Amino acid sequence: MNVRRSAAVLAAVAVIGAATPAAADPSPSPSQAFPSALYGDSDPKFDGVWRQSLALLAQDTVGVKPAAKSVQWLVRQQCEDGGFASYRPDPATACDAKTMLDTNATSAAVQALTALGGHDGTTRKAVGWLKSVQNEDGGWGYSPGGASDTNSTSVVIGALAAAGEKPDQVEKDGKSPHDALLKLALPCGGDADGAFAFQPDKKGELAANADATAAGVLGALGKGMVVEPGKKSAATCKKATTPQQAAANGAGYLTAALAKDGGHLMSALAGAEPQPDFGNTADAVVALAAQGDTAQAEKSVRWLEKNSASWATQSGPAAYAQLIFAAHATGTNPRDFGGADLVKQLGATGPAPQAAGKTETKAADEKEDSGSDFFGVWWYVGVCLVAGIGIGFLFTGRKKQQQL
């Protein structure tokens, strides 16, 4: 999830990202107006639907009812066939063959809209589209037809589970998503002990990837972004013949990786010195909690409480959402997260949530969607660099500098 969008964004500017120091501070370019129903003020080109979905899901998780216009904005991003693109600046314009549909954005939207309720038609169409683009190995890539990867397959599993499907029974040519994940799980032994790879490299080799491992653990468990603590399983790495064993192995790898660096994961952004990866650490906390490995999850969430404030402020709504998911998974108060109120901070990045008796008209929603009265400030390279330090997308995607 690391906001899985980061990988896709980084791939789009790989040359620039490799040559530009991580500390670069590009000048803002407020050249485009963005909808005021949207969370965050950075360019939504690569992560609009993703970050909106995470923001809405996080608010629902803590009992906050999001602004109606923000929910409506997300619903209107859907294409007629059920899929979602990363961002459509004009939802009134029909999608066509040039519209780049996105399995990660679609899956995040399904998880958010299912949690909010009242959008069965939208989520049903989205699930139908996801099933229609399933690969022959049972998994999914970031884009329809792309090679299956752990992050995309796992976020789709979360969407299927949220929508009431049984992911292990969603098959293509007799292969389920769990079959795809097992092929991306590394064997026990060595530094890659039980980890997941993002994808095979050009030679078909697998390399351990912490971001993919956090996603893979959740996918193998059939979980989405919001989890409750699970029951701890045996910590010994064994041959992964079942998704449950693959999840246990992956959790063991994450535990060792987190402990090695004092409770957090490290980034490996090309052209930059390794530094703490806050987004992937938050994702790892959620994965470990879901697996029942709560001891390390709690140590790492304490580290996040002490160290993640600046990252979240820079990175925006999806980062606050990730921290809220980590807090929820470990029973930590998101309204007192190292002294910070994550719920308030997330809310400040978008429209005020609904209050008792407040209503919003359809006309107002359509006006907000036009983006005519509000503007953002970051150009997309700035987004990419921030995202790559741990907000994924993506962003996980998730995408990647793909192998850590």
PDB file of N, CA and C in Angstrom, residues 92-153:
ATOM      1  N   ALA A  92     -17.412  14.199 -16.207  1.00  0.00           N
ATOM      2  CA  ALA A  92     -18.545  14.269 -17.131  1.00  0.00           C
ATOM      3  C   ALA A  92     -18.182  13.748 -18.515  1.00  0.00           C
ATOM      4  N   THR A  93     -16.900  13.663 -18.807  1.00  0.00           N
ATOM      5  CA  THR A  93     -16.440  13.136 -20.088  1.00  0.00           C
ATOM      6  C   THR A  93     -16.299  11.617 -19.979  1.00  0.00           C
ATOM      7  N   ALA A  94     -16.937  10.901 -20.883  1.00  0.00           N
ATOM      8  CA  ALA A  94     -16.916   9.437 -20.822  1.00  0.00           C
ATOM      9  C   ALA A  94     -15.511   8.889 -21.011  1.00  0.00           C
ATOM     10  N   CYS A  95     -15.231   7.789 -20.333  1.00  0.00           N
ATOM     11  CA  CYS A  95     -13.955   7.100 -20.514  1.00  0.00           C
ATOM     12  C   CYS A  95     -13.917   6.497 -21.920  1.00  0.00           C
ATOM     13  N   ASP A  96     -12.725   6.389 -22.461  1.00  0.00           N
ATOM     14  CA  ASP A  96     -12.577   5.766 -23.776  1.00  0.00           C
ATOM     15  C   ASP A  96     -11.358   4.861 -23.763  1.00  0.00           C
ATOM     16  N   ALA A  97     -10.949   4.402 -24.934  1.00  0.00           N
ATOM     17  CA  ALA A  97      -9.840   3.457 -25.033  1.00  0.00           C
ATOM     18  C   ALA A  97      -8.527   4.048 -24.529  1.00  0.00           C
ATOM     19  N   LYS A  98      -8.434   5.365 -24.474  1.00  0.00           N
ATOM     20  CA  LYS A  98      -7.212   6.008 -24.005  1.00  0.00           C
ATOM     21  C   LYS A  98      -7.180   6.192 -22.494  1.00  0.00           C
ATOM     22  N   THR A  99      -8.294   5.941 -21.836  1.00  0.00           N
ATOM     23  CA  THR A  99      -8.343   6.090 -20.377  1.00  0.00           C
ATOM     24  C   THR A  99      -7.556   4.963 -19.727  1.00  0.00           C
ATOM     25  N   MET A 100      -6.556   5.324 -18.937  1.00  0.00           N
ATOM     26  CA  MET A 100      -5.685   4.334 -18.300  1.00  0.00           C
ATOM     27  C   MET A 100      -6.328   3.848 -17.000  1.00  0.00           C
ATOM     28  N   LEU A 101      -7.008   2.716 -17.074  1.00  0.00           N
ATOM     29  CA  LEU A 101      -7.643   2.166 -15.877  1.00  0.00           C
ATOM     30  C   LEU A 101      -6.595   1.533 -14.964  1.00  0.00           C
ATOM     31  N   ASP A 102      -6.928   1.459 -13.696  1.00  0.00           N
ATOM     32  CA  ASP A 102      -5.929   1.198 -12.657  1.00  0.00           C
ATOM     33  C   ASP A 102      -6.537   0.227 -11.635  1.00  0.00           C
ATOM     34  N   THR A 103      -5.980  -0.965 -11.511  1.00  0.00           N
ATOM     35  CA  THR A 103      -6.525  -1.950 -10.571  1.00  0.00           C
ATOM     36  C   THR A 103      -6.378  -1.491  -9.125  1.00  0.00           C
ATOM     37  N   ASN A 104      -5.306  -0.774  -8.820  1.00  0.00           N
ATOM     38  CA  ASN A 104      -5.079  -0.322  -7.449  1.00  0.00           C
ATOM     39  C   ASN A 104      -6.097   0.739  -7.045  1.00  0.00           C
ATOM     40  N   ALA A 105      -6.297   1.725  -7.917  1.00  0.00           N
ATOM     41  CA  ALA A 105      -7.289   2.765  -7.635  1.00  0.00           C
ATOM     42  C   ALA A 105      -8.682   2.160  -7.513  1.00  0.00           C
ATOM     43  N   THR A 106      -9.003   1.239  -8.423  1.00  0.00           N
ATOM     44  CA  THR A 106     -10.322   0.597  -8.383  1.00  0.00           C
ATOM     45  C   THR A 106     -10.518  -0.158  -7.082  1.00  0.00           C
ATOM     46  N   SER A 107      -9.508  -0.885  -6.657  1.00  0.00           N
ATOM     47  CA  SER A 107      -9.608  -1.682  -5.430  1.00  0.00           C
ATOM     48  C   SER A 107      -9.708  -0.814  -4.191  1.00  0.00           C
ATOM     49  N   ALA A 108      -8.954   0.281  -4.161  1.00  0.00           N
ATOM     50  CA  ALA A 108      -9.043   1.195  -3.029  1.00  0.00           C
ATOM     51  C   ALA A 108     -10.431   1.818  -2.953  1.00  0.00           C
ATOM     52  N   ALA A 109     -10.986   2.198  -4.113  1.00  0.00           N
ATOM     53  CA  ALA A 109     -12.328   2.776  -4.133  1.00  0.00           C
ATOM     54  C   ALA A 109     -13.361   1.778  -3.626  1.00  0.00           C
ATOM     55  N   VAL A 110     -13.221   0.514  -4.025  1.00  0.00           N
ATOM     56  CA  VAL A 110     -14.150  -0.518  -3.550  1.00  0.00           C
ATOM     57  C   VAL A 110     -14.087  -0.636  -2.032  1.00  0.00           C
ATOM     58  N   GLN A 111     -12.885  -0.654  -1.478  1.00  0.00           N
ATOM     59  CA  GLN A 111     -12.760  -0.795  -0.019  1.00  0.00           C
ATOM     60  C   GLN A 111     -13.384   0.398   0.702  1.00  0.00           C
ATOM     61  N   ALA A 112     -13.173   1.600   0.178  1.00  0.00           N
ATOM     62  CA  ALA A 112     -13.735   2.787   0.827  1.00  0.00           C
ATOM     63  C   ALA A 112     -15.244   2.836   0.701  1.00  0.00           C
ATOM     64  N   LEU A 113     -15.761   2.633  -0.495  1.00  0.00           N
ATOM     65  CA  LEU A 113     -17.202   2.770  -0.719  1.00  0.00           C
ATOM     66  C   LEU A 113     -17.987   1.639  -0.071  1.00  0.00           C
ATOM     67  N   THR A 114     -17.388   0.463   0.029  1.00  0.00           N
ATOM     68  CA  THR A 114     -18.049  -0.626   0.746  1.00  0.00           C
ATOM     69  C   THR A 114     -18.165  -0.295   2.224  1.00  0.00           C
ATOM     70  N   ALA A 115     -17.100   0.234   2.790  1.00  0.00           N
ATOM     71  CA  ALA A 115     -17.120   0.592   4.209  1.00  0.00           C
ATOM     72  C   ALA A 115     -18.150   1.692   4.489  1.00  0.00           C
ATOM     73  N   LEU A 116     -18.240   2.663   3.604  1.00  0.00           N
ATOM     74  CA  LEU A 116     -19.180   3.771   3.799  1.00  0.00           C
ATOM     75  C   LEU A 116     -20.631   3.334   3.643  1.00  0.00           C
ATOM     76  N   GLY A 117     -20.848   2.325   2.789  1.00  0.00           N
ATOM     77  CA  GLY A 117     -22.199   1.816   2.578  1.00  0.00           C
ATOM     78  C   GLY A 117     -22.999   2.663   1.609  1.00  0.00           C
ATOM     79  N   GLY A 118     -24.021   2.047   1.029  1.00  0.00           N
ATOM     80  CA  GLY A 118     -24.919   2.770   0.145  1.00  0.00           C
ATOM     81  C   GLY A 118     -24.443   2.895  -1.285  1.00  0.00           C
ATOM     82  N   HIS A 119     -23.424   2.139  -1.666  1.00  0.00           N
ATOM     83  CA  HIS A 119     -22.878   2.260  -3.017  1.00  0.00           C
ATOM     84  C   HIS A 119     -22.724   0.883  -3.657  1.00  0.00           C
ATOM     85  N   ASP A 120     -23.709   0.029  -3.437  1.00  0.00           N
ATOM     86  CA  ASP A 120     -23.613  -1.349  -3.912  1.00  0.00           C
ATOM     87  C   ASP A 120     -23.478  -1.431  -5.432  1.00  0.00           C
ATOM     88  N   GLY A 121     -24.205  -0.578  -6.141  1.00  0.00           N
ATOM     89  CA  GLY A 121     -24.129  -0.609  -7.594  1.00  0.00           C
ATOM     90  C   GLY A 121     -22.732  -0.263  -8.089  1.00  0.00           C
ATOM     91  N   THR A 122     -22.139   0.743  -7.481  1.00  0.00           N
ATOM     92  CA  THR A 122     -20.794   1.165  -7.875  1.00  0.00           C
ATOM     93  C   THR A 122     -19.774   0.073  -7.583  1.00  0.00           C
ATOM     94  N   THR A 123     -19.821  -0.483  -6.386  1.00  0.00           N
ATOM     95  CA  THR A 123     -18.829  -1.496  -6.020  1.00  0.00           C
ATOM     96  C   THR A 123     -19.046  -2.794  -6.789  1.00  0.00           C
ATOM     97  N   ARG A 124     -20.296  -3.115  -7.090  1.00  0.00           N
ATOM     98  CA  ARG A 124     -20.563  -4.338  -7.862  1.00  0.00           C
ATOM     99  C   ARG A 124     -19.943  -4.238  -9.248  1.00  0.00           C
ATOM    100  N   LYS A 125     -20.108  -3.084  -9.875  1.00  0.00           N
ATOM    101  CA  LYS A 125     -19.516  -2.885 -11.200  1.00  0.00           C
ATOM    102  C   LYS A 125     -17.989  -2.919 -11.123  1.00  0.00           C
ATOM    103  N   ALA A 126     -17.443  -2.338 -10.083  1.00  0.00           N
ATOM    104  CA  ALA A 126     -15.989  -2.310  -9.938  1.00  0.00           C
ATOM    105  C   ALA A 126     -15.429  -3.714  -9.746  1.00  0.00           C
ATOM    106  N   VAL A 127     -16.094  -4.506  -8.910  1.00  0.00           N
ATOM    107  CA  VAL A 127     -15.649  -5.886  -8.702  1.00  0.00           C
ATOM    108  C   VAL A 127     -15.758  -6.678  -9.996  1.00  0.00           C
ATOM    109  N   GLY A 128     -16.825  -6.451 -10.734  1.00  0.00           N
ATOM    110  CA  GLY A 128     -16.986  -7.124 -12.017  1.00  0.00           C
ATOM    111  C   GLY A 128     -15.856  -6.787 -12.971  1.00  0.00           C
ATOM    112  N   TRP A 129     -15.444  -5.515 -12.975  1.00  0.00           N
ATOM    113  CA  TRP A 129     -14.330  -5.120 -13.838  1.00  0.00           C
ATOM    114  C   TRP A 129     -13.030  -5.782 -13.381  1.00  0.00           C
ATOM    115  N   LEU A 130     -12.791  -5.800 -12.083  1.00  0.00           N
ATOM    116  CA  LEU A 130     -11.575  -6.437 -11.577  1.00  0.00           C
ATOM    117  C   LEU A 130     -11.519  -7.912 -11.980  1.00  0.00           C
ATOM    118  N   LYS A 131     -12.628  -8.596 -11.872  1.00  0.00           N
ATOM    119  CA  LYS A 131     -12.653 -10.004 -12.277  1.00  0.00           C
ATOM    120  C   LYS A 131     -12.371 -10.145 -13.770  1.00  0.00           C
ATOM    121  N   SER A 132     -12.846  -9.188 -14.552  1.00  0.00           N
ATOM    122  CA  SER A 132     -12.693  -9.288 -16.004  1.00  0.00           C
ATOM    123  C   SER A 132     -11.249  -9.098 -16.454  1.00  0.00           C
ATOM    124  N   VAL A 133     -10.403  -8.484 -15.617  1.00  0.00           N
ATOM    125  CA  VAL A 133      -9.010  -8.241 -16.009  1.00  0.00           C
ATOM    126  C   VAL A 133      -8.036  -9.102 -15.193  1.00  0.00           C
ATOM    127  N   GLN A 134      -8.546 -10.124 -14.535  1.00  0.00           N
ATOM    128  CA  GLN A 134      -7.684 -11.043 -13.793  1.00  0.00           C
ATOM    129  C   GLN A 134      -6.768 -11.783 -14.774  1.00  0.00           C
ATOM    130  N   ASN A 135      -5.514 -11.942 -14.400  1.00  0.00           N
ATOM    131  CA  ASN A 135      -4.553 -12.642 -15.248  1.00  0.00           C
ATOM    132  C   ASN A 135      -4.714 -14.153 -15.155  1.00  0.00           C
ATOM    133  N   GLU A 136      -4.144 -14.857 -16.101  1.00  0.00           N
ATOM    134  CA  GLU A 136      -4.268 -16.313 -16.147  1.00  0.00           C
ATOM    135  C   GLU A 136      -3.607 -16.996 -14.958  1.00  0.00           C
ATOM    136  N   ASP A 137      -2.642 -16.321 -14.313  1.00  0.00           N
ATOM    137  CA  ASP A 137      -2.003 -16.913 -13.134  1.00  0.00           C
ATOM    138  C   ASP A 137      -2.796 -16.644 -11.861  1.00  0.00           C
ATOM    139  N   GLY A 138      -3.942 -15.966 -11.999  1.00  0.00           N
ATOM    140  CA  GLY A 138      -4.799 -15.682 -10.854  1.00  0.00           C
ATOM    141  C   GLY A 138      -4.591 -14.327 -10.225  1.00  0.00           C
ATOM    142  N   GLY A 139      -3.537 -13.618 -10.648  1.00  0.00           N
ATOM    143  CA  GLY A 139      -3.227 -12.339 -10.033  1.00  0.00           C
ATOM    144  C   GLY A 139      -3.601 -11.150 -10.896  1.00  0.00           C
ATOM    145  N   TRP A 140      -3.103  -9.983 -10.493  1.00  0.00           N
ATOM    146  CA  TRP A 140      -3.347  -8.737 -11.206  1.00  0.00           C
ATOM    147  C   TRP A 140      -2.066  -7.921 -11.276  1.00  0.00           C
ATOM    148  N   GLY A 141      -1.956  -7.151 -12.346  1.00  0.00           N
ATOM    149  CA  GLY A 141      -0.925  -6.136 -12.433  1.00  0.00           C
ATOM    150  C   GLY A 141      -1.543  -4.782 -12.164  1.00  0.00           C
ATOM    151  N   TYR A 142      -0.709  -3.760 -12.131  1.00  0.00           N
ATOM    152  CA  TYR A 142      -1.205  -2.409 -11.872  1.00  0.00           C
ATOM    153  C   TYR A 142      -2.209  -1.974 -12.942  1.00  0.00           C
ATOM    154  N   SER A 143      -1.892  -2.265 -14.200  1.00  0.00           N
ATOM    155  CA  SER A 143      -2.782  -1.972 -15.314  1.00  0.00           C
ATOM    156  C   SER A 143      -3.314  -3.262 -15.904  1.00  0.00           C
ATOM    157  N   PRO A 144      -4.500  -3.258 -16.479  1.00  0.00           N
ATOM    158  CA  PRO A 144      -5.048  -4.467 -17.091  1.00  0.00           C
ATOM    159  C   PRO A 144      -4.075  -5.062 -18.105  1.00  0.00           C
ATOM    160  N   GLY A 145      -3.818  -6.354 -17.970  1.00  0.00           N
ATOM    161  CA  GLY A 145      -2.907  -7.023 -18.879  1.00  0.00           C
ATOM    162  C   GLY A 145      -1.467  -7.006 -18.442  1.00  0.00           C
ATOM    163  N   GLY A 146      -1.134  -6.189 -17.451  1.00  0.00           N
ATOM    164  CA  GLY A 146       0.232  -6.158 -16.941  1.00  0.00           C
ATOM    165  C   GLY A 146       0.547  -7.398 -16.126  1.00  0.00           C
ATOM    166  N   ALA A 147       1.819  -7.742 -16.051  1.00  0.00           N
ATOM    167  CA  ALA A 147       2.226  -8.924 -15.291  1.00  0.00           C
ATOM    168  C   ALA A 147       1.785  -8.793 -13.834  1.00  0.00           C
ATOM    169  N   SER A 148       1.357  -9.887 -13.259  1.00  0.00           N
ATOM    170  CA  SER A 148       0.888  -9.878 -11.865  1.00  0.00           C
ATOM    171  C   SER A 148       2.013  -9.452 -10.924  1.00  0.00           C
ATOM    172  N   ASP A 149       1.674  -8.659  -9.949  1.00  0.00           N
ATOM    173  CA  ASP A 149       2.622  -8.290  -8.904  1.00  0.00           C
ATOM    174  C   ASP A 149       1.951  -8.456  -7.544  1.00  0.00           C
ATOM    175  N   THR A 150       2.769  -8.590  -6.524  1.00  0.00           N
ATOM    176  CA  THR A 150       2.252  -8.851  -5.180  1.00  0.00           C
ATOM    177  C   THR A 150       1.371  -7.723  -4.680  1.00  0.00           C
ATOM    178  N   ASN A 151       1.784  -6.477  -4.883  1.00  0.00           N
ATOM    179  CA  ASN A 151       1.033  -5.345  -4.352  1.00  0.00           C
ATOM    180  C   ASN A 151      -0.353  -5.233  -4.968  1.00  0.00           C
ATOM    181  N   SER A 152      -0.404  -5.305  -6.310  1.00  0.00           N
ATOM    182  CA  SER A 152      -1.695  -5.170  -6.982  1.00  0.00           C
ATOM    183  C   SER A 152      -2.602  -6.344  -6.656  1.00  0.00           C
ATOM    184  N   THR A 153      -2.067  -7.546  -6.692  1.00  0.00           N
ATOM    185  CA  THR A 153      -2.874  -8.727  -6.379  1.00  0.00           C
ATOM    186  C   THR A 153      -3.446  -8.629  -4.972  1.00  0.00           C
TER     187      THR A 153
END
